[in-house]
């Protein structure tokens, strides 16, 4: 059998007797640098690939998120990726899970429900928000292709975090302080601040103005979950 041709400077498959559990940087890279070849193994190799995959997704979008492109950016070969992920959708889900684990949500503790919610929304409302970057990267050509929905990818992103979301933890503390009537809480209501935030963001793909964040908290969510004061 004739060996498969190489593409983009990478071999397409392992040689007989080669350890397929490791990755080797292309030979010409080391010749030019004058260094000894190094190998990336196991978890180190997988992290490097997933980090490169995230960079590829954010830089060039879902349309150009391919096994070939990720392999080239990670400086490895396509078979190395295919041994771990059978399709680019499998790779995409693993990439999003990896980024979710790398960017844990910080839980604010300002002492009030209003302060905590505004802090969470303000943190999400930044250009460094990885979930926002993910959605932006997929909108351009996403809906013309088959793949997981943004909602499914959000679940993957959140799957490596604590079981209770940041807003759930903030709400639970507010219940303990007596700020919230727990009888008014449902899963849909707890999700409401970020549902409204995402709707605002998706309509413009720009940062949500601060006064809109305050309206979400002050005019909608807090009146909905707090006990009504008796009229005098």
PDB file of C-alpha atoms in Angstrom:
ATOM      1  CA  UNK A   1       0.000   0.000   0.000  1.00  0.00           C
ATOM      2  CA  UNK A   2       1.304   3.440  -0.909  1.00  0.00           C
ATOM      3  CA  UNK A   3       1.664   5.897   2.012  1.00  0.00           C
ATOM      4  CA  UNK A   4      -0.846   8.733   2.158  1.00  0.00           C
ATOM      5  CA  UNK A   5       0.495  12.038   0.832  1.00  0.00           C
ATOM      6  CA  UNK A   6       1.384  14.712   3.369  1.00  0.00           C
ATOM      7  CA  UNK A   7      -0.684  17.893   3.528  1.00  0.00           C
ATOM      8  CA  UNK A   8       0.430  21.311   4.842  1.00  0.00           C
ATOM      9  CA  UNK A   9       3.708  19.888   6.096  1.00  0.00           C
ATOM     10  CA  UNK A  10       2.134  17.263   8.351  1.00  0.00           C
ATOM     11  CA  UNK A  11       2.107  13.516   7.979  1.00  0.00           C
ATOM     12  CA  UNK A  12      -1.384  12.057   7.539  1.00  0.00           C
ATOM     13  CA  UNK A  13      -0.822   8.933   9.624  1.00  0.00           C
ATOM     14  CA  UNK A  14       1.594   7.217  11.999  1.00  0.00           C
ATOM     15  CA  UNK A  15       4.538   5.175  10.716  1.00  0.00           C
ATOM     16  CA  UNK A  16       4.737   1.518  11.586  1.00  0.00           C
ATOM     17  CA  UNK A  17       5.791   1.121  15.203  1.00  0.00           C
ATOM     18  CA  UNK A  18       5.311   4.806  16.052  1.00  0.00           C
ATOM     19  CA  UNK A  19       3.612   5.675  19.336  1.00  0.00           C
ATOM     20  CA  UNK A  20       0.243   7.112  18.294  1.00  0.00           C
ATOM     21  CA  UNK A  21      -0.530   8.480  21.774  1.00  0.00           C
ATOM     22  CA  UNK A  22       1.855  11.374  21.355  1.00  0.00           C
ATOM     23  CA  UNK A  23       2.253  14.271  18.982  1.00  0.00           C
ATOM     24  CA  UNK A  24       5.408  15.398  17.225  1.00  0.00           C
ATOM     25  CA  UNK A  25       6.133  18.935  16.071  1.00  0.00           C
ATOM     26  CA  UNK A  26       6.940  18.935  12.324  1.00  0.00           C
ATOM     27  CA  UNK A  27      10.587  18.193  11.570  1.00  0.00           C
ATOM     28  CA  UNK A  28      11.295  21.368   9.604  1.00  0.00           C
ATOM     29  CA  UNK A  29      10.237  23.485  12.566  1.00  0.00           C
ATOM     30  CA  UNK A  30      13.014  22.025  14.683  1.00  0.00           C
ATOM     31  CA  UNK A  31      15.557  22.110  11.900  1.00  0.00           C
ATOM     32  CA  UNK A  32      14.973  25.816  11.458  1.00  0.00           C
ATOM     33  CA  UNK A  33      15.070  26.473  15.185  1.00  0.00           C
ATOM     34  CA  UNK A  34      18.082  24.233  15.751  1.00  0.00           C
ATOM     35  CA  UNK A  35      16.416  22.506  18.678  1.00  0.00           C
ATOM     36  CA  UNK A  36      15.720  18.905  19.635  1.00  0.00           C
ATOM     37  CA  UNK A  37      12.308  17.501  18.775  1.00  0.00           C
ATOM     38  CA  UNK A  38       9.811  17.605  21.603  1.00  0.00           C
ATOM     39  CA  UNK A  39       6.679  15.582  22.050  1.00  0.00           C
ATOM     40  CA  UNK A  40       3.414  16.569  23.660  1.00  0.00           C
ATOM     41  CA  UNK A  41       1.641  13.772  25.472  1.00  0.00           C
ATOM     42  CA  UNK A  42      -1.862  13.001  26.744  1.00  0.00           C
ATOM     43  CA  UNK A  43      -3.548  15.846  28.595  1.00  0.00           C
ATOM     44  CA  UNK A  44      -0.894  18.383  27.575  1.00  0.00           C
ATOM     45  CA  UNK A  45      -1.452  17.621  23.899  1.00  0.00           C
ATOM     46  CA  UNK A  46      -5.230  17.686  24.239  1.00  0.00           C
ATOM     47  CA  UNK A  47      -5.178  21.053  26.010  1.00  0.00           C
ATOM     48  CA  UNK A  48      -2.932  22.480  23.304  1.00  0.00           C
ATOM     49  CA  UNK A  49      -5.305  21.278  20.583  1.00  0.00           C
ATOM     50  CA  UNK A  50      -8.415  22.602  22.340  1.00  0.00           C
ATOM     51  CA  UNK A  51      -6.781  25.964  23.004  1.00  0.00           C
ATOM     52  CA  UNK A  52      -5.827  26.178  19.340  1.00  0.00           C
ATOM     53  CA  UNK A  53      -9.356  25.136  18.367  1.00  0.00           C
ATOM     54  CA  UNK A  54     -10.836  27.970  20.439  1.00  0.00           C
ATOM     55  CA  UNK A  55      -8.449  30.456  18.826  1.00  0.00           C
ATOM     56  CA  UNK A  56      -9.452  29.186  15.378  1.00  0.00           C
ATOM     57  CA  UNK A  57     -13.165  29.442  16.162  1.00  0.00           C
ATOM     58  CA  UNK A  58     -12.968  32.983  17.531  1.00  0.00           C
ATOM     59  CA  UNK A  59     -10.529  34.248  14.897  1.00  0.00           C
ATOM     60  CA  UNK A  60     -12.189  32.841  11.760  1.00  0.00           C
ATOM     61  CA  UNK A  61     -15.666  31.722  12.763  1.00  0.00           C
ATOM     62  CA  UNK A  62     -17.561  28.464  12.524  1.00  0.00           C
ATOM     63  CA  UNK A  63     -17.355  28.338   8.739  1.00  0.00           C
ATOM     64  CA  UNK A  64     -13.570  27.956   8.933  1.00  0.00           C
ATOM     65  CA  UNK A  65     -13.576  25.734  12.018  1.00  0.00           C
ATOM     66  CA  UNK A  66     -12.295  22.567  10.347  1.00  0.00           C
ATOM     67  CA  UNK A  67     -10.119  19.653  11.400  1.00  0.00           C
ATOM     68  CA  UNK A  68      -7.493  20.781   8.882  1.00  0.00           C
ATOM     69  CA  UNK A  69      -7.421  24.351  10.187  1.00  0.00           C
ATOM     70  CA  UNK A  70      -7.275  23.341  13.840  1.00  0.00           C
ATOM     71  CA  UNK A  71      -4.519  20.800  13.176  1.00  0.00           C
ATOM     72  CA  UNK A  72      -2.461  23.437  11.399  1.00  0.00           C
ATOM     73  CA  UNK A  73      -2.987  25.998  14.173  1.00  0.00           C
ATOM     74  CA  UNK A  74      -2.105  23.401  16.839  1.00  0.00           C
ATOM     75  CA  UNK A  75       0.984  22.335  14.838  1.00  0.00           C
ATOM     76  CA  UNK A  76      -0.060  18.706  14.730  1.00  0.00           C
ATOM     77  CA  UNK A  77      -1.562  16.280  12.220  1.00  0.00           C
ATOM     78  CA  UNK A  78      -5.162  15.509  11.339  1.00  0.00           C
ATOM     79  CA  UNK A  79      -4.948  11.859  12.509  1.00  0.00           C
ATOM     80  CA  UNK A  80      -4.029  13.099  15.995  1.00  0.00           C
ATOM     81  CA  UNK A  81      -7.329  14.973  16.095  1.00  0.00           C
ATOM     82  CA  UNK A  82      -9.384  12.227  14.486  1.00  0.00           C
ATOM     83  CA  UNK A  83      -8.221   9.735  17.116  1.00  0.00           C
ATOM     84  CA  UNK A  84      -9.944  11.912  19.716  1.00  0.00           C
ATOM     85  CA  UNK A  85     -12.875  13.508  17.862  1.00  0.00           C
ATOM     86  CA  UNK A  86     -14.614  11.818  14.941  1.00  0.00           C
ATOM     87  CA  UNK A  87     -16.266  14.960  13.551  1.00  0.00           C
ATOM     88  CA  UNK A  88     -15.771  18.684  13.756  1.00  0.00           C
ATOM     89  CA  UNK A  89     -18.995  18.911  15.818  1.00  0.00           C
ATOM     90  CA  UNK A  90     -17.400  16.575  18.387  1.00  0.00           C
ATOM     91  CA  UNK A  91     -14.328  18.809  18.399  1.00  0.00           C
ATOM     92  CA  UNK A  92     -16.501  21.922  18.713  1.00  0.00           C
ATOM     93  CA  UNK A  93     -18.315  20.576  21.768  1.00  0.00           C
ATOM     94  CA  UNK A  94     -15.032  19.566  23.419  1.00  0.00           C
ATOM     95  CA  UNK A  95     -13.586  23.001  22.644  1.00  0.00           C
ATOM     96  CA  UNK A  96     -16.523  24.799  24.253  1.00  0.00           C
ATOM     97  CA  UNK A  97     -16.450  22.544  27.328  1.00  0.00           C
ATOM     98  CA  UNK A  98     -12.732  23.172  27.694  1.00  0.00           C
ATOM     99  CA  UNK A  99     -13.195  26.945  27.515  1.00  0.00           C
ATOM    100  CA  UNK A 100     -16.054  26.818  30.010  1.00  0.00           C
ATOM    101  CA  UNK A 101     -13.830  25.008  32.496  1.00  0.00           C
ATOM    102  CA  UNK A 102     -11.007  27.501  31.895  1.00  0.00           C
ATOM    103  CA  UNK A 103     -13.213  30.545  32.548  1.00  0.00           C
ATOM    104  CA  UNK A 104     -15.112  29.849  35.793  1.00  0.00           C
ATOM    105  CA  UNK A 105     -17.692  32.412  36.730  1.00  0.00           C
ATOM    106  CA  UNK A 106     -16.752  34.664  39.645  1.00  0.00           C
ATOM    107  CA  UNK A 107     -19.610  34.956  42.138  1.00  0.00           C
ATOM    108  CA  UNK A 108     -19.943  38.508  43.481  1.00  0.00           C
ATOM    109  CA  UNK A 109     -20.944  39.102  47.097  1.00  0.00           C
ATOM    110  CA  UNK A 110     -21.855  42.754  47.488  1.00  0.00           C
ATOM    111  CA  UNK A 111     -24.315  42.094  50.308  1.00  0.00           C
ATOM    112  CA  UNK A 112     -27.441  42.844  48.260  1.00  0.00           C
ATOM    113  CA  UNK A 113     -29.366  41.134  45.505  1.00  0.00           C
ATOM    114  CA  UNK A 114     -29.275  44.287  43.380  1.00  0.00           C
ATOM    115  CA  UNK A 115     -25.513  44.690  43.750  1.00  0.00           C
ATOM    116  CA  UNK A 116     -24.810  41.036  42.998  1.00  0.00           C
ATOM    117  CA  UNK A 117     -27.010  40.932  39.882  1.00  0.00           C
ATOM    118  CA  UNK A 118     -25.588  44.156  38.495  1.00  0.00           C
ATOM    119  CA  UNK A 119     -22.070  42.829  39.085  1.00  0.00           C
ATOM    120  CA  UNK A 120     -22.872  39.594  37.238  1.00  0.00           C
ATOM    121  CA  UNK A 121     -24.461  41.385  34.298  1.00  0.00           C
ATOM    122  CA  UNK A 122     -21.661  43.940  34.116  1.00  0.00           C
ATOM    123  CA  UNK A 123     -19.069  41.154  34.072  1.00  0.00           C
ATOM    124  CA  UNK A 124     -20.944  39.370  31.273  1.00  0.00           C
ATOM    125  CA  UNK A 125     -21.266  42.651  29.386  1.00  0.00           C
ATOM    126  CA  UNK A 126     -17.604  42.855  28.375  1.00  0.00           C
ATOM    127  CA  UNK A 127     -15.675  42.238  25.191  1.00  0.00           C
ATOM    128  CA  UNK A 128     -13.779  39.463  27.002  1.00  0.00           C
ATOM    129  CA  UNK A 129     -16.923  37.428  27.689  1.00  0.00           C
ATOM    130  CA  UNK A 130     -16.092  34.023  26.128  1.00  0.00           C
ATOM    131  CA  UNK A 131     -19.735  33.112  25.612  1.00  0.00           C
ATOM    132  CA  UNK A 132     -20.331  36.335  23.683  1.00  0.00           C
ATOM    133  CA  UNK A 133     -17.237  35.676  21.597  1.00  0.00           C
ATOM    134  CA  UNK A 134     -18.495  32.172  20.860  1.00  0.00           C
ATOM    135  CA  UNK A 135     -21.893  33.373  19.670  1.00  0.00           C
ATOM    136  CA  UNK A 136     -20.328  36.105  17.516  1.00  0.00           C
ATOM    137  CA  UNK A 137     -18.020  33.601  15.849  1.00  0.00           C
ATOM    138  CA  UNK A 138     -20.921  31.413  14.799  1.00  0.00           C
ATOM    139  CA  UNK A 139     -23.509  33.907  13.617  1.00  0.00           C
ATOM    140  CA  UNK A 140     -21.943  34.773  10.260  1.00  0.00           C
ATOM    141  CA  UNK A 141     -22.544  31.493   8.436  1.00  0.00           C
ATOM    142  CA  UNK A 142     -23.901  29.264  11.160  1.00  0.00           C
ATOM    143  CA  UNK A 143     -27.510  29.016  10.108  1.00  0.00           C
ATOM    144  CA  UNK A 144     -26.578  27.760   6.652  1.00  0.00           C
ATOM    145  CA  UNK A 145     -24.838  24.731   8.154  1.00  0.00           C
ATOM    146  CA  UNK A 146     -25.692  21.712  10.225  1.00  0.00           C
ATOM    147  CA  UNK A 147     -24.409  21.685  13.765  1.00  0.00           C
ATOM    148  CA  UNK A 148     -25.328  22.192  17.422  1.00  0.00           C
ATOM    149  CA  UNK A 149     -27.518  25.177  18.230  1.00  0.00           C
ATOM    150  CA  UNK A 150     -26.206  28.122  20.292  1.00  0.00           C
ATOM    151  CA  UNK A 151     -28.381  26.927  23.194  1.00  0.00           C
ATOM    152  CA  UNK A 152     -26.785  23.464  23.036  1.00  0.00           C
ATOM    153  CA  UNK A 153     -23.313  24.993  22.976  1.00  0.00           C
ATOM    154  CA  UNK A 154     -24.168  27.116  26.006  1.00  0.00           C
ATOM    155  CA  UNK A 155     -25.050  23.906  27.860  1.00  0.00           C
ATOM    156  CA  UNK A 156     -21.662  22.472  26.885  1.00  0.00           C
ATOM    157  CA  UNK A 157     -19.948  25.686  28.005  1.00  0.00           C
ATOM    158  CA  UNK A 158     -21.671  25.587  31.402  1.00  0.00           C
ATOM    159  CA  UNK A 159     -21.317  21.827  31.914  1.00  0.00           C
ATOM    160  CA  UNK A 160     -17.862  22.008  33.494  1.00  0.00           C
ATOM    161  CA  UNK A 161     -18.891  24.604  36.053  1.00  0.00           C
ATOM    162  CA  UNK A 162     -20.622  24.255  39.402  1.00  0.00           C
ATOM    163  CA  UNK A 163     -24.056  22.660  39.258  1.00  0.00           C
ATOM    164  CA  UNK A 164     -25.726  25.887  40.431  1.00  0.00           C
ATOM    165  CA  UNK A 165     -25.347  28.827  38.085  1.00  0.00           C
ATOM    166  CA  UNK A 166     -23.928  32.127  39.271  1.00  0.00           C
ATOM    167  CA  UNK A 167     -27.348  33.763  39.287  1.00  0.00           C
ATOM    168  CA  UNK A 168     -28.809  30.828  41.257  1.00  0.00           C
ATOM    169  CA  UNK A 169     -26.145  31.272  43.919  1.00  0.00           C
ATOM    170  CA  UNK A 170     -26.825  34.998  44.082  1.00  0.00           C
ATOM    171  CA  UNK A 171     -30.569  34.390  44.359  1.00  0.00           C
ATOM    172  CA  UNK A 172     -30.121  31.727  47.040  1.00  0.00           C
ATOM    173  CA  UNK A 173     -28.090  34.141  49.178  1.00  0.00           C
ATOM    174  CA  UNK A 174     -30.781  36.787  48.720  1.00  0.00           C
ATOM    175  CA  UNK A 175     -33.388  34.303  49.945  1.00  0.00           C
ATOM    176  CA  UNK A 176     -31.287  33.635  53.050  1.00  0.00           C
ATOM    177  CA  UNK A 177     -31.053  37.399  53.697  1.00  0.00           C
ATOM    178  CA  UNK A 178     -34.807  37.730  53.355  1.00  0.00           C
ATOM    179  CA  UNK A 179     -34.651  39.902  50.227  1.00  0.00           C
ATOM    180  CA  UNK A 180     -36.582  37.476  48.044  1.00  0.00           C
ATOM    181  CA  UNK A 181     -39.881  35.688  48.519  1.00  0.00           C
ATOM    182  CA  UNK A 182     -38.946  32.076  47.613  1.00  0.00           C
ATOM    183  CA  UNK A 183     -42.577  31.371  46.676  1.00  0.00           C
ATOM    184  CA  UNK A 184     -42.098  33.680  43.693  1.00  0.00           C
ATOM    185  CA  UNK A 185     -39.133  31.773  42.281  1.00  0.00           C
ATOM    186  CA  UNK A 186     -39.289  29.376  39.343  1.00  0.00           C
ATOM    187  CA  UNK A 187     -36.436  28.233  37.075  1.00  0.00           C
ATOM    188  CA  UNK A 188     -37.692  30.544  34.324  1.00  0.00           C
ATOM    189  CA  UNK A 189     -37.797  33.559  36.650  1.00  0.00           C
ATOM    190  CA  UNK A 190     -34.306  32.813  37.988  1.00  0.00           C
ATOM    191  CA  UNK A 191     -33.020  32.755  34.405  1.00  0.00           C
ATOM    192  CA  UNK A 192     -34.862  35.953  33.498  1.00  0.00           C
ATOM    193  CA  UNK A 193     -32.071  38.541  34.070  1.00  0.00           C
ATOM    194  CA  UNK A 194     -29.667  36.762  31.752  1.00  0.00           C
ATOM    195  CA  UNK A 195     -32.391  35.850  29.260  1.00  0.00           C
ATOM    196  CA  UNK A 196     -33.184  39.560  28.938  1.00  0.00           C
ATOM    197  CA  UNK A 197     -29.498  40.436  28.790  1.00  0.00           C
ATOM    198  CA  UNK A 198     -28.838  37.921  25.993  1.00  0.00           C
ATOM    199  CA  UNK A 199     -31.838  39.192  24.049  1.00  0.00           C
ATOM    200  CA  UNK A 200     -30.532  42.767  24.215  1.00  0.00           C
ATOM    201  CA  UNK A 201     -27.048  41.670  23.201  1.00  0.00           C
ATOM    202  CA  UNK A 202     -28.179  39.444  20.353  1.00  0.00           C
ATOM    203  CA  UNK A 203     -30.216  42.215  18.782  1.00  0.00           C
ATOM    204  CA  UNK A 204     -27.192  44.489  18.351  1.00  0.00           C
ATOM    205  CA  UNK A 205     -24.076  42.341  18.964  1.00  0.00           C
ATOM    206  CA  UNK A 206     -22.822  45.296  21.017  1.00  0.00           C
ATOM    207  CA  UNK A 207     -22.311  45.899  24.719  1.00  0.00           C
ATOM    208  CA  UNK A 208     -25.596  46.456  26.521  1.00  0.00           C
ATOM    209  CA  UNK A 209     -25.843  50.019  27.904  1.00  0.00           C
ATOM    210  CA  UNK A 210     -25.531  50.329  31.684  1.00  0.00           C
ATOM    211  CA  UNK A 211     -28.961  51.919  32.018  1.00  0.00           C
ATOM    212  CA  UNK A 212     -30.502  48.839  30.366  1.00  0.00           C
ATOM    213  CA  UNK A 213     -28.731  46.561  32.857  1.00  0.00           C
ATOM    214  CA  UNK A 214     -30.187  48.662  35.680  1.00  0.00           C
ATOM    215  CA  UNK A 215     -33.649  48.448  34.137  1.00  0.00           C
ATOM    216  CA  UNK A 216     -33.417  44.656  33.951  1.00  0.00           C
ATOM    217  CA  UNK A 217     -32.542  44.481  37.643  1.00  0.00           C
ATOM    218  CA  UNK A 218     -34.500  47.384  39.141  1.00  0.00           C
ATOM    219  CA  UNK A 219     -37.616  47.585  36.991  1.00  0.00           C
ATOM    220  CA  UNK A 220     -38.191  43.938  36.115  1.00  0.00           C
ATOM    221  CA  UNK A 221     -36.442  41.318  38.243  1.00  0.00           C
ATOM    222  CA  UNK A 222     -36.418  42.735  41.772  1.00  0.00           C
ATOM    223  CA  UNK A 223     -40.111  43.772  41.744  1.00  0.00           C
ATOM    224  CA  UNK A 224     -40.955  40.316  40.403  1.00  0.00           C
ATOM    225  CA  UNK A 225     -39.270  38.341  43.187  1.00  0.00           C
ATOM    226  CA  UNK A 226     -39.558  40.541  46.259  1.00  0.00           C
ATOM    227  CA  UNK A 227     -42.449  40.544  48.701  1.00  0.00           C
ATOM    228  CA  UNK A 228     -44.833  43.392  48.062  1.00  0.00           C
ATOM    229  CA  UNK A 229     -44.828  45.942  50.858  1.00  0.00           C
ATOM    230  CA  UNK A 230     -48.255  46.536  52.414  1.00  0.00           C
ATOM    231  CA  UNK A 231     -49.908  49.781  51.363  1.00  0.00           C
ATOM    232  CA  UNK A 232     -50.541  52.393  54.041  1.00  0.00           C
TER     233      UNK A 232
END
